[in-house]
């Protein structure tokens, strides 16, 4: 098979689909039941009628639905052929970038290209599609650090908001008290510093 014929076959097979029947929620049956929270509290997680006497209970109705999905057997064979073509001539890596995207089926072929590819472009492309490029790892690490630091910063933000709120009340209600005068000096200092920064 010539290269152009092989590429045409890969293009058609790697995106081939089939129709499968799935059991899915196709609607809901609604019924009214007495509101169990009526005598105890005003809140319930269920939607309620306007008088609050009943909750609206939704029960899912399942039905058979036809879904078009990737034909994994044909796509896998095409991806294997594409990986072999790329390892024979790594200039064809652009085809993998175009065709082997966003599906778990192709992960093993990207791993194969990463392990056996010779060119830097092939290895970098494989790492990027595997989610292991240096930039992707860096972003994930920063995300983990930010997630760990978020609770202390949230607490500090809330704490400083509380301080500002009560400080404002003290300054406005008791401006001549020791605390009020101290807060006033801090505010004036901040305003002078802001003016100096803005106007040079």
Coordinates of N, CA and C in Angstrom, one line a residue:
X1 N 0.9 -1.2 0.0 CA 0.0 0.0 0.0 C 0.9 1.2 0.0
X2 N 0.6 2.2 -0.9 CA 1.4 3.4 -1.0 C 1.1 4.3 0.2
X3 N 2.0 5.2 0.5 CA 1.8 6.1 1.7 C 0.5 6.9 1.6
X4 N 0.2 7.4 0.4 CA -1.0 8.3 0.3 C -2.3 7.4 0.5
X5 N -2.2 6.2 0.0 CA -3.4 5.3 0.2 C -3.5 4.9 1.7
X6 N -2.4 4.6 2.4 CA -2.4 4.3 3.8 C -2.9 5.5 4.6
X7 N -2.5 6.7 4.3 CA -2.9 7.9 5.0 C -4.4 8.1 4.8
X8 N -4.9 7.8 3.6 CA -6.4 8.0 3.3 C -7.1 7.0 4.1
X9 N -6.6 5.7 4.2 CA -7.3 4.7 5.0 C -7.3 5.0 6.5
X10 N -6.1 5.5 7.0 CA -6.0 5.9 8.4 C -7.0 7.0 8.7
X11 N -7.1 8.0 7.8 CA -8.1 9.1 8.0 C -9.5 8.7 8.1
X12 N -9.9 7.7 7.3 CA -11.3 7.3 7.3 C -11.5 6.3 8.5
X13 N -10.6 5.5 8.8 CA -10.8 4.5 9.9 C -10.7 5.1 11.3
X14 N -9.8 6.1 11.5 CA -9.5 6.6 12.8 C -10.7 7.4 13.4
X15 N -11.5 7.9 12.5 CA -12.7 8.7 12.9 C -14.0 7.9 12.6
X16 N -13.9 6.6 12.4 CA -15.1 5.8 12.1 C -16.0 5.7 13.3
X17 N -17.3 5.6 13.1 CA -18.2 5.6 14.2 C -19.2 4.4 14.0
X18 N -19.9 4.1 15.1 CA -20.9 3.1 15.1 C -22.1 3.6 16.0
X19 N -23.2 3.0 15.8 CA -24.4 3.4 16.6 C -24.6 2.4 17.7
X20 N -24.7 2.8 18.9 CA -25.0 1.9 20.0 C -26.3 2.4 20.7
X21 N -27.0 1.4 21.4 CA -28.2 1.7 22.1 C -27.8 1.8 23.6
X22 N -28.2 2.9 24.2 CA -28.0 3.1 25.6 C -29.2 3.3 26.4
X23 N -29.2 3.0 27.7 CA -30.3 3.3 28.6 C -30.0 4.6 29.2
X24 N -30.9 5.6 29.0 CA -30.6 6.9 29.5 C -31.9 7.5 30.0
X25 N -31.8 8.6 30.8 CA -33.0 9.3 31.3 C -33.6 10.1 30.1
X26 N -34.9 9.8 29.9 CA -35.5 10.5 28.7 C -36.6 11.5 29.2
X27 N -36.9 11.5 30.5 CA -37.8 12.4 31.0 C -38.1 12.1 32.5
X28 N -39.0 12.8 33.1 CA -39.3 12.7 34.5 C -40.8 12.6 34.7
X29 N -41.2 11.7 35.7 CA -42.6 11.7 36.2 C -42.7 12.5 37.5
X30 N -43.6 13.5 37.5 CA -43.7 14.3 38.8 C -44.9 13.8 39.6
X31 N -44.7 13.8 40.9 CA -45.8 13.6 41.8 C -45.7 14.4 43.0
X32 N -46.8 14.7 43.7 CA -46.9 15.5 44.9 C -46.9 14.6 46.1
X33 N -46.1 15.0 47.1 CA -46.1 14.3 48.4 C -46.2 15.3 49.5
X34 N -46.7 15.0 50.7 CA -46.8 15.9 51.8 C -45.4 16.4 52.1
X35 N -45.3 17.7 52.4 CA -44.0 18.3 52.7 C -43.5 17.9 54.1
X36 N -42.5 17.0 54.3 CA -42.1 16.5 55.6 C -41.5 17.6 56.5
X37 N -41.0 18.7 55.9 CA -40.4 19.8 56.7 C -41.4 20.8 57.1
X38 N -42.6 20.7 56.7 CA -43.6 21.8 56.9 C -43.7 22.2 58.3
X39 N -43.7 21.3 59.3 CA -43.9 21.7 60.7 C -42.6 22.0 61.4
X40 N -41.5 21.7 60.7 CA -40.2 21.9 61.4 C -39.4 23.0 60.9
X41 N -39.3 23.2 59.6 CA -38.5 24.4 59.1 C -39.1 24.8 57.8
X42 N -38.7 25.9 57.3 CA -39.2 26.4 56.0 C -38.5 26.0 54.8
X43 N -37.3 25.3 55.0 CA -36.5 24.9 53.9 C -36.6 23.5 53.6
X44 N -36.6 23.1 52.3 CA -36.5 21.7 51.9 C -35.7 21.7 50.6
X45 N -35.0 20.6 50.4 CA -34.2 20.6 49.1 C -35.0 20.3 47.9
X46 N -36.3 19.8 48.1 CA -37.2 19.5 47.0 C -37.9 20.8 46.6
X47 N -38.3 20.9 45.3 CA -39.2 22.0 44.9 C -40.5 21.8 45.6
X48 N -41.2 22.9 46.0 CA -42.4 22.8 46.7 C -43.5 23.5 45.9
X49 N -44.8 23.2 46.3 CA -45.9 23.9 45.7 C -46.0 25.3 46.3
X50 N -46.7 26.2 45.7 CA -46.8 27.6 46.1 C -47.3 27.7 47.5
X51 N -48.1 26.8 48.0 CA -48.6 26.9 49.4 C -47.6 26.2 50.4
X52 N -46.6 25.5 49.9 CA -45.6 24.9 50.8 C -46.1 23.6 51.4
X53 N -47.3 23.2 51.1 CA -47.9 22.0 51.7 C -47.3 20.7 51.1
X54 N -46.9 20.7 49.8 CA -46.4 19.5 49.2 C -45.0 19.7 48.5
X55 N -44.3 18.7 48.5 CA -43.0 18.7 47.7 C -43.3 18.0 46.3
X56 N -42.6 18.5 45.3 CA -42.7 17.9 44.0 C -41.6 16.9 43.8
X57 N -41.9 15.7 43.7 CA -41.0 14.6 43.6 C -40.9 14.2 42.1
X58 N -39.6 14.2 41.6 CA -39.4 13.9 40.2 C -38.7 12.5 40.2
X59 N -39.3 11.6 39.5 CA -38.7 10.2 39.3 C -38.3 10.1 37.8
X60 N -37.0 9.7 37.6 CA -36.6 9.6 36.2 C -37.2 8.5 35.4
X61 N -37.4 8.7 34.2 CA -38.0 7.7 33.3 C -36.9 7.3 32.3
X62 N -36.5 6.0 32.3 CA -35.4 5.5 31.4 C -36.0 5.0 30.1
X63 N -35.2 5.2 29.1 CA -35.6 4.7 27.7 C -34.3 4.4 26.9
X64 N -34.5 3.7 25.8 CA -33.4 3.3 25.0 C -33.2 4.4 24.0
X65 N -31.9 4.9 23.9 CA -31.5 6.0 23.0 C -30.4 5.5 22.2
X66 N -30.4 5.9 20.9 CA -29.3 5.5 20.0 C -28.3 6.6 20.0
X67 N -27.0 6.2 20.3 CA -25.9 7.2 20.3 C -24.8 6.8 19.3
X68 N -24.3 7.8 18.7 CA -23.2 7.6 17.7 C -21.9 7.7 18.5
X69 N -21.0 6.7 18.5 CA -19.8 6.7 19.2 C -18.6 6.3 18.3
X70 N -17.4 6.5 18.8 CA -16.2 6.1 18.0 C -16.2 4.6 17.9
X71 N -15.9 4.0 16.8 CA -15.7 2.6 16.6 C -14.3 2.3 17.1
X72 N -14.2 1.9 18.3 CA -12.8 1.7 18.9 C -12.0 0.7 18.3
X73 N -12.6 -0.4 17.8 CA -11.8 -1.5 17.1 C -11.2 -0.9 15.9
X74 N -11.9 -0.3 15.0 CA -11.4 0.2 13.8 C -10.4 1.4 14.0
X75 N -10.8 2.3 15.0 CA -9.9 3.4 15.3 C -8.6 3.0 15.9
X76 N -8.6 1.9 16.7 CA -7.4 1.4 17.3 C -6.5 0.8 16.2
X77 N -7.0 0.1 15.3 CA -6.2 -0.5 14.2 C -5.6 0.6 13.4
X78 N -6.3 1.7 13.1 CA -5.8 2.8 12.3 C -4.7 3.6 13.1
X79 N -4.9 3.7 14.4 CA -4.0 4.4 15.3 C -2.7 3.6 15.3
X80 N -2.8 2.3 15.4 CA -1.6 1.5 15.4 C -0.8 1.6 14.1
X81 N -1.5 1.6 13.0 CA -0.9 1.8 11.7 C -0.2 3.2 11.6
X82 N -0.9 4.2 12.1 CA -0.3 5.6 12.1 C 0.9 5.7 12.9
X83 N 0.9 5.1 14.1 CA 2.1 5.1 15.0 C 3.3 4.4 14.3
X84 N 3.0 3.3 13.6 CA 4.1 2.6 12.8 C 4.6 3.5 11.7
X85 N 3.7 4.2 11.0 CA 4.1 5.1 9.9 C 5.0 6.2 10.4
X86 N 4.6 6.8 11.6 CA 5.4 7.9 12.1 C 6.7 7.4 12.6
X87 N 6.9 6.2 13.2 CA 8.2 5.7 13.6 C 9.0 5.4 12.4
X88 N 8.4 5.1 11.3 CA 9.2 4.9 10.0 C 9.7 6.2 9.4
X89 N 8.8 7.2 9.5 CA 9.1 8.6 9.0 C 8.4 9.6 9.9
X90 N 9.2 10.2 10.8 CA 8.7 11.0 11.8 C 8.1 12.4 11.3
X91 N 8.3 12.6 10.0 CA 7.7 13.8 9.5 C 6.1 13.8 9.5
X92 N 5.6 12.5 9.7 CA 4.2 12.4 9.7 C 3.5 12.6 11.1
X93 N 4.3 13.1 12.0 CA 3.8 13.4 13.4 C 2.6 14.3 13.3
X94 N 2.6 15.2 12.3 CA 1.5 16.2 12.2 C 0.2 15.5 12.0
X95 N 0.2 14.3 11.4 CA -1.1 13.5 11.2 C -1.6 13.0 12.6
X96 N -0.7 12.6 13.5 CA -1.1 12.2 14.8 C -1.7 13.3 15.6
X97 N -1.1 14.5 15.4 CA -1.6 15.7 16.1 C -3.0 16.0 15.6
X98 N -3.2 15.8 14.4 CA -4.5 16.1 13.8 C -5.6 15.1 14.1
X99 N -5.2 13.8 14.1 CA -6.2 12.7 14.2 C -6.3 12.0 15.5
X100 N -5.2 12.0 16.3 CA -5.3 11.2 17.6 C -5.4 12.2 18.7
X101 N -6.6 12.8 18.8 CA -6.9 13.8 19.8 C -8.1 13.4 20.7
X102 N -8.0 13.9 22.0 CA -9.1 13.9 23.0 C -9.9 12.6 23.0
X103 N -9.2 11.5 23.1 CA -9.8 10.2 23.4 C -8.9 9.3 24.1
X104 N -9.3 8.6 25.2 CA -8.5 7.8 26.0 C -7.9 6.6 25.1
X105 N -8.5 6.2 24.1 CA -8.1 5.1 23.2 C -6.7 5.4 22.7
X106 N -6.3 6.6 22.4 CA -5.1 7.0 21.8 C -3.9 7.1 22.7
X107 N -4.2 7.1 24.0 CA -3.1 7.3 25.0 C -1.9 6.3 24.9
X108 N -2.3 5.0 24.7 CA -1.2 4.0 24.5 C -0.3 4.3 23.3
X109 N -0.9 4.8 22.2 CA -0.1 5.1 21.0 C 0.8 6.3 21.2
X110 N 0.3 7.3 22.0 CA 1.1 8.4 22.3 C 2.3 8.0 23.2
X111 N 2.0 7.1 24.1 CA 3.1 6.5 25.0 C 4.1 5.8 24.1
X112 N 3.6 5.0 23.2 CA 4.5 4.3 22.3 C 5.4 5.2 21.5
X113 N 4.8 6.3 21.0 CA 5.6 7.3 20.2 C 6.6 8.0 21.1
X114 N 6.2 8.2 22.4 CA 7.2 8.9 23.3 C 8.4 8.0 23.6
X115 N 8.1 6.7 23.7 CA 9.2 5.8 24.1 C 10.1 5.5 22.9
X116 N 9.5 5.4 21.7 CA 10.3 4.9 20.5 C 10.6 6.0 19.5
X117 N 10.1 7.2 19.7 CA 10.4 8.3 18.8 C 11.8 8.8 18.9
X118 N 12.4 9.2 17.8 CA 13.8 9.6 17.8 C 13.9 11.2 17.8
X119 N 13.0 11.8 17.1 CA 13.1 13.3 16.9 C 12.5 14.0 18.2
X120 N 13.1 15.2 18.5 CA 12.6 16.0 19.6 C 11.2 16.4 19.4
X121 N 10.8 16.7 18.2 CA 9.4 17.1 18.0 C 8.4 16.0 18.3
X122 N 8.7 14.8 17.9 CA 7.9 13.6 18.2 C 7.7 13.4 19.7
X123 N 8.8 13.5 20.4 CA 8.8 13.3 21.9 C 8.0 14.4 22.6
X124 N 8.3 15.6 22.2 CA 7.6 16.8 22.8 C 6.1 16.7 22.5
X125 N 5.7 16.3 21.2 CA 4.3 16.2 20.9 C 3.6 15.2 21.7
X126 N 4.3 14.0 21.8 CA 3.7 12.9 22.6 C 3.5 13.3 24.1
X127 N 4.5 14.0 24.6 CA 4.4 14.4 26.0 C 3.3 15.4 26.2
X128 N 3.1 16.3 25.3 CA 2.0 17.2 25.4 C 0.6 16.5 25.3
X129 N 0.5 15.6 24.5 CA -0.8 14.9 24.4 C -1.0 13.9 25.5
X130 N 0.1 13.5 26.2 CA -0.1 12.7 27.4 C -0.3 13.6 28.7
X131 N -0.2 14.9 28.5 CA -0.3 15.8 29.6 C 0.9 15.9 30.5
X132 N 2.1 15.5 29.9 CA 3.3 15.5 30.7 C 4.4 16.5 30.2
X133 N 4.0 17.4 29.4 CA 4.9 18.5 28.9 C 5.3 19.3 30.1
X134 N 6.6 19.8 30.1 CA 7.0 20.6 31.3 C 6.1 21.8 31.7
X135 N 5.5 22.5 30.7 CA 4.6 23.6 31.0 C 3.3 23.0 31.6
X136 N 2.8 21.9 31.2 CA 1.6 21.3 31.8 C 1.9 20.9 33.2
X137 N 3.1 20.3 33.5 CA 3.4 19.8 34.8 C 3.6 21.0 35.8
X138 N 4.2 22.1 35.2 CA 4.4 23.4 36.0 C 3.0 23.9 36.4
X139 N 2.1 24.0 35.4 CA 0.8 24.6 35.7 C 0.0 23.8 36.8
X140 N 0.1 22.4 36.7 CA -0.5 21.6 37.7 C 0.1 21.7 39.1
X141 N 1.4 21.9 39.1 CA 2.1 22.1 40.4 C 1.7 23.4 41.0
X142 N 1.6 24.5 40.2 CA 1.1 25.8 40.7 C -0.3 25.7 41.2
X143 N -1.1 24.9 40.5 CA -2.5 24.7 40.9 C -2.6 24.0 42.2
X144 N -1.8 23.0 42.5 CA -1.8 22.3 43.7 C -1.3 23.2 44.9
X145 N -0.3 24.0 44.6 CA 0.2 24.9 45.6 C -0.9 25.9 46.0
X146 N -1.5 26.5 44.9 CA -2.6 27.5 45.1 C -3.8 26.9 45.9
X147 N -4.1 25.6 45.6 CA -5.2 24.9 46.4 C -4.8 24.8 47.8
X148 N -3.5 24.5 48.1 CA -3.1 24.4 49.5 C -3.1 25.7 50.2
X149 N -2.8 26.8 49.5 CA -2.7 28.1 50.1 C -4.0 28.8 50.2
X150 N -5.0 28.4 49.5 CA -6.3 29.1 49.4 C -7.0 29.2 50.8
X151 N -7.1 28.2 51.6 CA -7.8 28.3 52.9 C -7.1 29.4 53.8
X152 N -5.8 29.5 54.0 CA -5.2 30.5 54.8 C -5.5 31.9 54.2
X153 N -5.4 32.1 52.9 CA -5.6 33.4 52.3 C -7.1 33.8 52.4
X154 N -8.0 32.8 52.3 CA -9.4 33.1 52.5 C -9.7 33.6 53.9
X155 N -9.0 32.9 54.9 CA -9.2 33.3 56.3 C -8.7 34.7 56.5
X156 N -7.4 35.0 55.9 CA -6.8 36.3 56.1 C -7.7 37.4 55.5
X157 N -8.3 37.0 54.3 CA -9.1 38.0 53.6 C -10.4 38.3 54.4
X158 N -11.0 37.3 55.0 CA -12.2 37.5 55.9 C -11.8 38.3 57.1
X159 N -10.7 37.9 57.7 CA -10.2 38.5 58.9 C -10.0 40.0 58.7
X160 N -9.3 40.4 57.6 CA -9.0 41.8 57.3 C -10.3 42.5 57.0
X161 N -11.3 41.9 56.4 CA -12.5 42.5 56.1 C -13.3 42.8 57.4
X162 N -13.2 41.9 58.4 CA -13.8 42.2 59.7 C -13.1 43.3 60.4
X163 N -11.8 43.3 60.3 CA -11.0 44.4 61.0 C -11.4 45.8 60.4
X164 N -11.5 45.8 59.0 CA -11.8 47.1 58.3 C -13.2 47.5 58.7
X165 N -14.2 46.6 58.8 CA -15.6 46.9 59.2 C -15.6 47.5 60.6
X166 N -15.1 46.8 61.6 CA -15.1 47.3 62.9 C -14.3 48.6 63.1
X167 N -13.2 48.6 62.4 CA -12.3 49.8 62.5 C -13.1 51.1 62.0
X168 N -13.8 50.9 60.9 CA -14.7 52.0 60.4 C -15.7 52.4 61.4
X169 N -16.4 51.5 62.0 CA -17.4 51.8 63.0 C -16.8 52.6 64.1
X170 N -15.7 52.1 64.6 CA -15.0 52.8 65.8 C -14.6 54.2 65.4
X171 N -14.0 54.3 64.2 CA -13.6 55.7 63.7 C -14.8 56.6 63.5
X172 N -15.9 56.1 63.1 CA -17.1 57.0 62.8 C -17.8 57.3 64.1
X173 N -18.0 56.3 65.0 CA -18.8 56.5 66.2 C -18.0 57.1 67.3
X174 N -16.7 56.7 67.6 CA -15.9 57.2 68.6 C -14.6 57.8 68.1
X175 N -14.7 58.9 67.3 CA -13.5 59.4 66.6 C -12.5 60.0 67.6
X176 N -12.9 60.4 68.8 CA -11.9 61.0 69.7 C -11.4 60.0 70.8
X177 N -11.8 58.7 70.6 CA -11.2 57.7 71.6 C -9.8 57.4 71.1
X178 N -9.0 56.8 72.0 CA -7.6 56.4 71.7 C -7.6 55.6 70.4
X179 N -8.5 54.6 70.4 CA -8.5 53.7 69.2 C -8.9 54.4 67.9
X180 N -9.9 55.3 68.1 CA -10.4 56.1 66.9 C -9.3 57.0 66.4
X181 N -8.6 57.7 67.3 CA -7.5 58.6 66.9 C -6.3 57.8 66.2
X182 N -6.1 56.6 66.7 CA -5.0 55.7 66.2 C -5.4 55.3 64.7
X183 N -6.7 54.9 64.6 CA -7.2 54.5 63.3 C -7.1 55.7 62.3
X184 N -7.5 56.8 62.8 CA -7.4 58.0 62.0 C -6.0 58.3 61.5
X185 N -5.0 58.1 62.4 CA -3.6 58.4 61.9 C -3.2 57.4 60.9
X186 N -3.6 56.1 61.0 CA -3.3 55.1 60.0 C -3.9 55.4 58.7
X187 N -5.2 55.9 58.7 CA -5.9 56.2 57.4 C -5.2 57.4 56.8
X188 N -4.9 58.4 57.6 CA -4.2 59.6 57.0 C -2.9 59.2 56.4
X189 N -2.1 58.4 57.1 CA -0.8 57.9 56.6 C -1.0 57.2 55.3
X190 N -2.0 56.3 55.2 CA -2.2 55.5 53.9 C -2.6 56.5 52.8
X191 N -3.4 57.5 53.1 CA -3.8 58.5 52.1 C -2.6 59.3 51.6
X192 N -1.8 59.7 52.5 CA -0.6 60.4 52.1 C 0.4 59.6 51.3
X193 N 0.5 58.3 51.7 CA 1.4 57.4 50.9 C 0.8 57.1 49.5
X194 N -0.5 57.0 49.4 CA -1.1 56.8 48.1 C -0.9 58.0 47.2
X195 N -1.1 59.2 47.8 CA -0.9 60.4 47.0 C 0.5 60.5 46.5
X196 N 1.5 60.2 47.4 CA 2.9 60.2 47.0 C 3.2 59.3 45.9
X197 N 2.6 58.1 45.9 CA 2.9 57.1 44.9 C 2.2 57.5 43.6
X198 N 1.0 58.0 43.6 CA 0.3 58.4 42.4 C 0.9 59.7 41.8
X199 N 1.2 60.7 42.6 CA 1.7 61.9 42.0 C 3.2 62.1 42.0
X200 N 3.9 61.1 42.5 CA 5.4 61.1 42.4 C 6.0 61.8 43.6

